[in-house]
Amino acid sequence: MVDKVGIIGAGQMGSGIAHVAAVAGLEVVLSDVTMDRAKAGLETIDQNLGRQVAKGKLSPEDMKAALGRIALADNIPALSDCDLVIEAATENEQVKVSIFKELCKTLKKDALIASNTSSISITRLAATTDRPEHFMGVHFMNPVPVMKLVELIRGIATTDETFERFKTFCDRLDKTTAVSEDFPAFIVNRILLPMINEAIYTLYEGVGNVEAIDTAMKLGANHPMGPLQLADFIGLDTCLSIMQVLYEGLADSKYRPCPLLVKYVEAGWLGRKSGRGFYDYRGEGEPTPTR
Ligand SMILES: NC(=O)c1ccc[n+]([C@@H]2O[C@H](COP(=O)([O-])OP(=O)(O)OC[C@H]3O[C@@H](n4cnc5c(N)ncnc54)[C@H](O)[C@@H]3O)[C@@H](O)[C@H]2O)c1
């Protein structure tokens, strides 16, 4: 039985997972590298819960109770008595491996571990822990409180019991699950990211500007968001990491990350979270295209 959930990384995804877990009645420990980052995650949750209350989807009492179930931490040993821990830190294999090494030193032996990675091999991450049979990929979509889907990815050693326990956990969060095999970027990002990368090539080659590309895909393909707007929303560093994993993992030149994407990431223009990407979000009004 899962009562207490630990979350590592209080960014866009970690705070979203903490949000839905707390609303579902679970105790949550949300941790990041500093208390300030953990607090920023809690502020995001506070705002997003407030929006749900304003829309009548949640009562003010339930919001207060959910916030009361979230504890903050700036260290990994603080998660030692959790029943299930989800790693949602930066999409970088070295970062994730060092987190798992530290986590396994103190986490209780029967606890489950998951990674929210968008693309990195679950089998390889599992092998760096002391419990590959109790490890899985649990890939939430952004924004977590809104998006229904969670991709479940088994590593080679994941037991049926672990799979069922994670499935029950996702059911409790009122999410729908889709099972993916452990191949680079799984299902959603294997299809979505090459589309976004192609949109960036379209911009790079001057086929259209930011506005034209996003308008074309919104009105011409009925996408709710343009691909460049979506890239900013995901985070351009995350998009680049996923393309690199596809490129290296599948050894096919069709996944080559667009040089313009690399340039934006090198500039620190990471999209919404840094204030600027394919759009500039720093002004008061509507975001303005940067190309
Ligand atoms: N952004 C998306 O749309 C999306 C969707 C699904 C999955 N993901 C995956 O979720 C994970 C997180 O992505 P995000 O968009 O929330 O990134 P983000 O940049 O918003 O947040 C990452 C957080 O991890 C923290 N962090 C880094 N190293 C850490 C450490 N050693 N210990 C604790 N915290 C640490 C950072 O301080 C930051 O707050 C990635 O693996 C990403 O691929 C992202």
Coordinates of C-alpha atoms and ligand atoms in Angstrom, one line a residue:
M1 CA 0.0 0.0 0.0
V2 CA 1.4 3.4 -1.0
D3 CA 0.7 6.1 1.6
K4 CA 3.7 8.3 1.3
V5 CA 5.3 9.5 -1.9
G6 CA 8.7 11.1 -2.4
I7 CA 9.4 13.3 -5.4
I8 CA 12.9 14.4 -6.4
G9 CA 13.0 17.6 -8.5
A10 CA 10.4 20.3 -7.8
G11 CA 10.4 21.7 -11.4
Q12 CA 7.5 21.7 -13.8
M13 CA 7.0 17.9 -13.6
G14 CA 7.9 17.2 -10.0
S15 CA 5.6 19.9 -8.7
G16 CA 2.8 18.6 -11.0
I17 CA 3.2 15.1 -9.7
A18 CA 3.2 16.3 -6.1
H19 CA 0.0 18.3 -6.9
V20 CA -2.0 15.3 -8.1
A21 CA -0.6 12.9 -5.5
A22 CA -1.6 15.4 -2.7
V23 CA -5.1 15.9 -4.1
A24 CA -5.5 12.1 -4.2
G25 CA -4.9 12.0 -0.5
L26 CA -1.3 10.8 -0.4
E27 CA 1.4 12.3 1.9
V28 CA 4.1 13.9 -0.3
V29 CA 7.7 14.9 0.3
L30 CA 8.8 17.2 -2.5
S31 CA 12.6 17.7 -2.7
D32 CA 15.1 19.7 -4.8
V33 CA 18.7 20.8 -4.5
T34 CA 17.8 23.8 -2.4
M35 CA 14.9 24.8 -0.2
D36 CA 14.3 27.8 -2.4
R37 CA 13.7 25.5 -5.4
A38 CA 11.4 23.3 -3.4
K39 CA 9.5 26.3 -2.2
A40 CA 9.1 27.6 -5.8
G41 CA 7.6 24.2 -6.7
L42 CA 5.1 24.6 -3.8
E43 CA 4.2 28.1 -5.0
T44 CA 3.4 26.7 -8.4
I45 CA 1.2 24.0 -6.8
D46 CA -0.5 26.7 -4.7
Q47 CA -1.3 28.7 -7.9
N48 CA -2.5 25.7 -9.9
L49 CA -4.7 24.4 -7.1
G50 CA -6.1 28.0 -6.8
R51 CA -7.0 27.8 -10.5
Q52 CA -8.9 24.5 -9.9
V53 CA -10.8 26.1 -7.0
A54 CA -11.7 29.1 -9.2
K55 CA -13.1 26.8 -11.8
G56 CA -15.1 24.9 -9.3
K57 CA -13.2 21.7 -9.8
L58 CA -11.9 21.6 -6.2
S59 CA -13.2 22.9 -2.9
P60 CA -11.2 25.4 -0.9
E61 CA -11.1 22.9 2.0
D62 CA -9.7 20.2 -0.3
M63 CA -7.1 22.6 -1.6
K64 CA -6.0 23.4 2.0
A65 CA -5.9 19.7 2.9
A66 CA -3.8 18.9 -0.2
L67 CA -1.3 21.7 0.6
G68 CA -1.1 20.4 4.2
R69 CA -0.1 17.0 2.9
I70 CA 3.1 18.3 1.1
A71 CA 6.3 18.6 3.0
L72 CA 9.4 20.1 1.4
A73 CA 13.0 19.0 1.6
D74 CA 16.5 19.9 0.2
N75 CA 18.0 16.5 0.6
I76 CA 17.4 12.9 -0.4
P77 CA 17.6 11.2 3.0
A78 CA 14.4 13.1 3.8
L79 CA 12.6 10.6 1.6
S80 CA 13.9 7.5 3.4
D81 CA 10.5 6.4 4.8
C82 CA 8.5 6.9 1.6
D83 CA 6.7 3.9 0.0
L84 CA 7.3 5.1 -3.5
V85 CA 9.8 7.6 -4.9
I86 CA 9.5 9.3 -8.3
E87 CA 12.6 11.0 -9.7
A88 CA 11.6 14.0 -11.8
A89 CA 15.0 15.9 -11.9
T90 CA 16.7 17.4 -14.9
E91 CA 16.8 15.2 -18.1
N92 CA 20.5 14.2 -17.7
E93 CA 21.5 10.6 -17.2
Q94 CA 24.5 11.5 -14.9
V95 CA 22.2 13.6 -12.7
K96 CA 19.7 10.8 -12.4
V97 CA 22.3 8.1 -11.7
S98 CA 23.8 10.1 -8.9
I99 CA 20.4 10.7 -7.4
F100 CA 19.6 6.9 -7.5
K101 CA 22.9 6.0 -5.9
E102 CA 22.3 8.4 -3.0
L103 CA 18.6 7.4 -2.7
C104 CA 19.3 3.7 -2.3
K105 CA 21.6 4.3 0.6
T106 CA 18.7 5.4 2.9
L107 CA 15.4 4.4 1.2
K108 CA 13.6 1.6 2.9
K109 CA 14.2 -1.7 1.2
D110 CA 10.6 -2.5 0.1
A111 CA 10.0 0.9 -1.4
L112 CA 9.3 1.3 -5.1
I113 CA 11.4 3.7 -7.3
A114 CA 10.3 5.3 -10.6
S115 CA 11.8 7.7 -13.0
N116 CA 9.7 10.3 -14.9
T117 CA 12.4 10.4 -17.6
S118 CA 11.1 11.4 -21.1
S119 CA 13.6 9.2 -23.0
I120 CA 16.4 7.5 -21.0
S121 CA 16.5 3.7 -20.9
I122 CA 14.6 2.5 -17.8
T123 CA 16.6 -0.8 -17.8
R124 CA 19.9 1.2 -17.7
L125 CA 18.6 3.5 -14.9
A126 CA 17.2 0.5 -13.0
A127 CA 20.6 -1.2 -13.1
T128 CA 22.2 1.7 -11.1
T129 CA 19.8 1.0 -8.2
D130 CA 19.9 -1.8 -5.6
R131 CA 16.3 -2.9 -6.7
P132 CA 15.9 -3.1 -10.5
E133 CA 12.9 -5.4 -9.9
H134 CA 11.1 -2.6 -8.0
F135 CA 11.9 0.1 -10.5
M136 CA 9.9 1.4 -13.5
G137 CA 9.4 4.3 -15.8
V138 CA 6.3 6.3 -14.9
H139 CA 6.1 9.1 -17.5
F140 CA 3.6 11.8 -16.7
M141 CA 2.6 14.4 -19.3
N142 CA 2.9 18.2 -18.9
P143 CA 1.0 19.9 -17.3
V144 CA 0.4 16.9 -14.9
P145 CA -2.8 18.1 -13.3
V146 CA -4.4 18.5 -16.7
M147 CA -3.1 15.7 -18.9
K148 CA -4.8 12.3 -18.4
L149 CA -2.0 10.0 -19.7
V150 CA 0.8 8.3 -17.9
E151 CA 3.1 6.0 -19.9
L152 CA 4.2 2.9 -17.9
I153 CA 7.6 1.5 -19.0
R154 CA 9.0 -1.7 -17.5
G155 CA 12.7 -2.3 -17.3
I156 CA 13.9 -5.8 -18.2
A157 CA 13.9 -6.8 -14.4
T158 CA 10.6 -5.1 -13.4
T159 CA 8.3 -7.7 -11.7
D160 CA 4.6 -8.1 -12.4
E161 CA 3.9 -7.1 -8.8
T162 CA 5.8 -3.8 -9.2
F163 CA 4.0 -3.1 -12.4
E164 CA 0.6 -3.7 -10.8
R165 CA 1.5 -1.5 -7.8
F166 CA 2.4 1.4 -10.1
K167 CA -0.7 0.8 -12.2
T168 CA -2.8 1.0 -9.0
F169 CA -0.9 4.2 -8.0
C170 CA -1.8 5.8 -11.3
D171 CA -5.4 4.7 -11.0
R172 CA -5.5 6.4 -7.6
L173 CA -4.3 9.6 -9.3
D174 CA -7.1 9.3 -11.8
K175 CA -4.8 8.9 -14.7
T176 CA -5.1 6.6 -17.8
T177 CA -2.1 4.5 -18.5
A178 CA -0.5 3.3 -21.7
V179 CA 2.2 0.7 -21.7
S180 CA 5.3 1.3 -23.7
E181 CA 8.3 -1.0 -24.3
D182 CA 11.7 0.3 -23.1
F183 CA 13.0 1.9 -26.3
P184 CA 14.4 5.4 -26.6
A185 CA 11.7 8.1 -25.9
F186 CA 9.0 5.5 -25.5
I187 CA 5.8 6.2 -27.5
V188 CA 4.6 9.8 -27.1
N189 CA 8.0 11.4 -27.4
R190 CA 9.2 9.0 -30.1
I191 CA 6.5 10.5 -32.3
L192 CA 6.2 14.1 -30.9
L193 CA 9.8 15.2 -30.6
P194 CA 10.8 14.5 -34.2
M195 CA 7.8 16.5 -35.2
I196 CA 8.9 19.4 -33.0
N197 CA 12.5 19.0 -34.2
E198 CA 11.3 19.2 -37.8
A199 CA 9.3 22.4 -37.0
I200 CA 12.6 23.9 -35.7
Y201 CA 14.4 22.8 -39.0
T202 CA 11.5 24.5 -40.9
L203 CA 12.3 27.7 -39.0
Y204 CA 16.1 27.2 -39.4
E205 CA 15.8 26.8 -43.1
G206 CA 13.5 29.8 -43.4
V207 CA 10.5 27.9 -44.7
G208 CA 8.4 29.9 -42.3
N209 CA 8.8 32.2 -39.3
V210 CA 7.7 31.2 -35.7
E211 CA 4.2 32.7 -36.2
A212 CA 3.6 31.0 -39.6
I213 CA 4.8 27.6 -38.4
D214 CA 2.6 27.6 -35.3
T215 CA -0.4 29.0 -37.1
A216 CA 0.0 26.5 -39.9
M217 CA 0.0 23.5 -37.5
K218 CA -2.8 24.8 -35.3
L219 CA -5.2 25.6 -38.1
G220 CA -3.9 23.2 -40.7
A221 CA -3.4 20.1 -38.6
N222 CA -5.8 21.0 -35.8
H223 CA -3.2 20.9 -33.1
P224 CA -4.2 22.7 -29.9
M225 CA -0.8 24.4 -29.7
G226 CA 1.9 25.1 -32.4
P227 CA 5.0 22.9 -32.3
L228 CA 7.3 25.8 -31.3
Q229 CA 4.9 27.0 -28.6
L230 CA 4.9 23.4 -27.4
A231 CA 8.7 23.1 -27.5
D232 CA 8.8 26.3 -25.2
F233 CA 6.3 24.7 -22.9
I234 CA 8.2 21.4 -22.6
G235 CA 11.6 23.2 -22.2
L236 CA 14.1 23.4 -25.0
D237 CA 16.8 21.7 -22.9
T238 CA 14.5 18.8 -22.3
C239 CA 13.6 18.7 -26.1
L240 CA 17.3 18.6 -27.0
S241 CA 18.1 15.9 -24.5
I242 CA 15.3 13.7 -25.9
M243 CA 16.5 14.3 -29.5
Q244 CA 20.1 13.3 -28.4
V245 CA 18.8 10.1 -26.8
L246 CA 16.8 9.3 -30.0
Y247 CA 19.8 10.1 -32.2
E248 CA 22.3 8.1 -30.2
G249 CA 19.9 5.3 -29.1
L250 CA 18.5 4.5 -32.5
A251 CA 21.7 5.5 -34.5
D252 CA 19.6 7.1 -37.3
S253 CA 20.4 10.5 -38.8
K254 CA 16.7 11.3 -39.1
Y255 CA 16.8 12.1 -35.3
R256 CA 19.7 14.7 -35.6
P257 CA 18.9 17.6 -33.3
C258 CA 18.4 20.8 -35.3
P259 CA 21.4 23.2 -34.8
L260 CA 19.0 26.0 -34.1
L261 CA 17.7 24.1 -31.1
V262 CA 21.2 23.6 -29.9
K263 CA 21.9 27.3 -30.2
Y264 CA 18.8 28.3 -28.2
V265 CA 19.8 25.9 -25.4
E266 CA 23.4 27.2 -25.5
A267 CA 22.0 30.7 -25.1
G268 CA 20.0 29.7 -22.1
W269 CA 16.8 30.4 -24.0
L270 CA 15.0 27.4 -22.6
G271 CA 11.4 28.4 -23.3
R272 CA 8.7 29.5 -20.8
K273 CA 10.7 28.4 -17.7
S274 CA 13.6 30.8 -18.5
G275 CA 11.4 33.6 -19.9
R276 CA 12.5 33.2 -23.5
G277 CA 12.6 30.6 -26.2
F278 CA 10.9 30.6 -29.6
Y279 CA 8.7 33.3 -27.9
D280 CA 9.6 36.0 -25.4
Y281 CA 7.5 35.7 -22.2
R282 CA 9.1 38.6 -20.3
G283 CA 6.7 41.4 -21.3
E284 CA 3.2 42.0 -19.8
G285 CA 1.1 41.2 -22.9
E286 CA 1.0 38.2 -25.3
P287 CA 4.4 36.4 -25.8
T288 CA 6.2 37.7 -28.9
P289 CA 8.1 35.5 -31.4
T290 CA 11.9 35.7 -31.2
R291 CA 12.2 34.9 -35.0
Ligands
LIG1 N1 8.8 19.2 -19.4 C1 8.0 18.3 -19.9 O1 7.1 18.5 -20.7 C2 8.2 16.9 -19.4 C3 7.2 15.9 -19.7 C4 7.3 14.6 -19.2 C5 8.5 14.3 -18.5 N2 9.5 15.2 -18.3 C6 10.7 14.8 -17.6 O2 10.6 15.1 -16.3 C7 11.9 15.4 -15.7 C8 11.9 16.8 -15.2 O3 11.6 17.8 -16.2 P1 11.0 19.2 -15.9 O4 10.4 19.7 -17.1 O5 10.2 19.2 -14.6 O6 12.4 20.0 -15.6 P2 12.7 21.3 -14.8 O7 13.9 21.9 -15.3 O8 11.4 22.2 -14.7 O9 12.9 20.8 -13.3 C9 14.0 19.9 -12.9 C10 14.2 20.1 -11.4 O10 15.2 19.1 -11.0 C11 16.0 19.7 -10.0 N3 17.2 18.9 -9.8 C12 18.3 18.9 -10.6 N4 19.2 18.1 -10.1 C13 18.7 17.6 -8.9 C14 19.2 16.8 -7.9 N5 20.4 16.2 -7.9 N6 18.4 16.5 -6.8 C15 17.1 17.1 -6.7 N7 16.6 17.9 -7.7 C16 17.4 18.1 -8.7 C17 16.2 21.1 -10.6 O11 16.7 22.0 -9.6 C18 14.9 21.5 -11.1 O12 14.1 22.1 -10.1 C19 12.9 15.2 -16.9 O13 13.4 13.9 -16.8 C20 12.0 15.4 -18.1 O14 12.5 14.7 -19.2 C21 9.4 16.5 -18.7

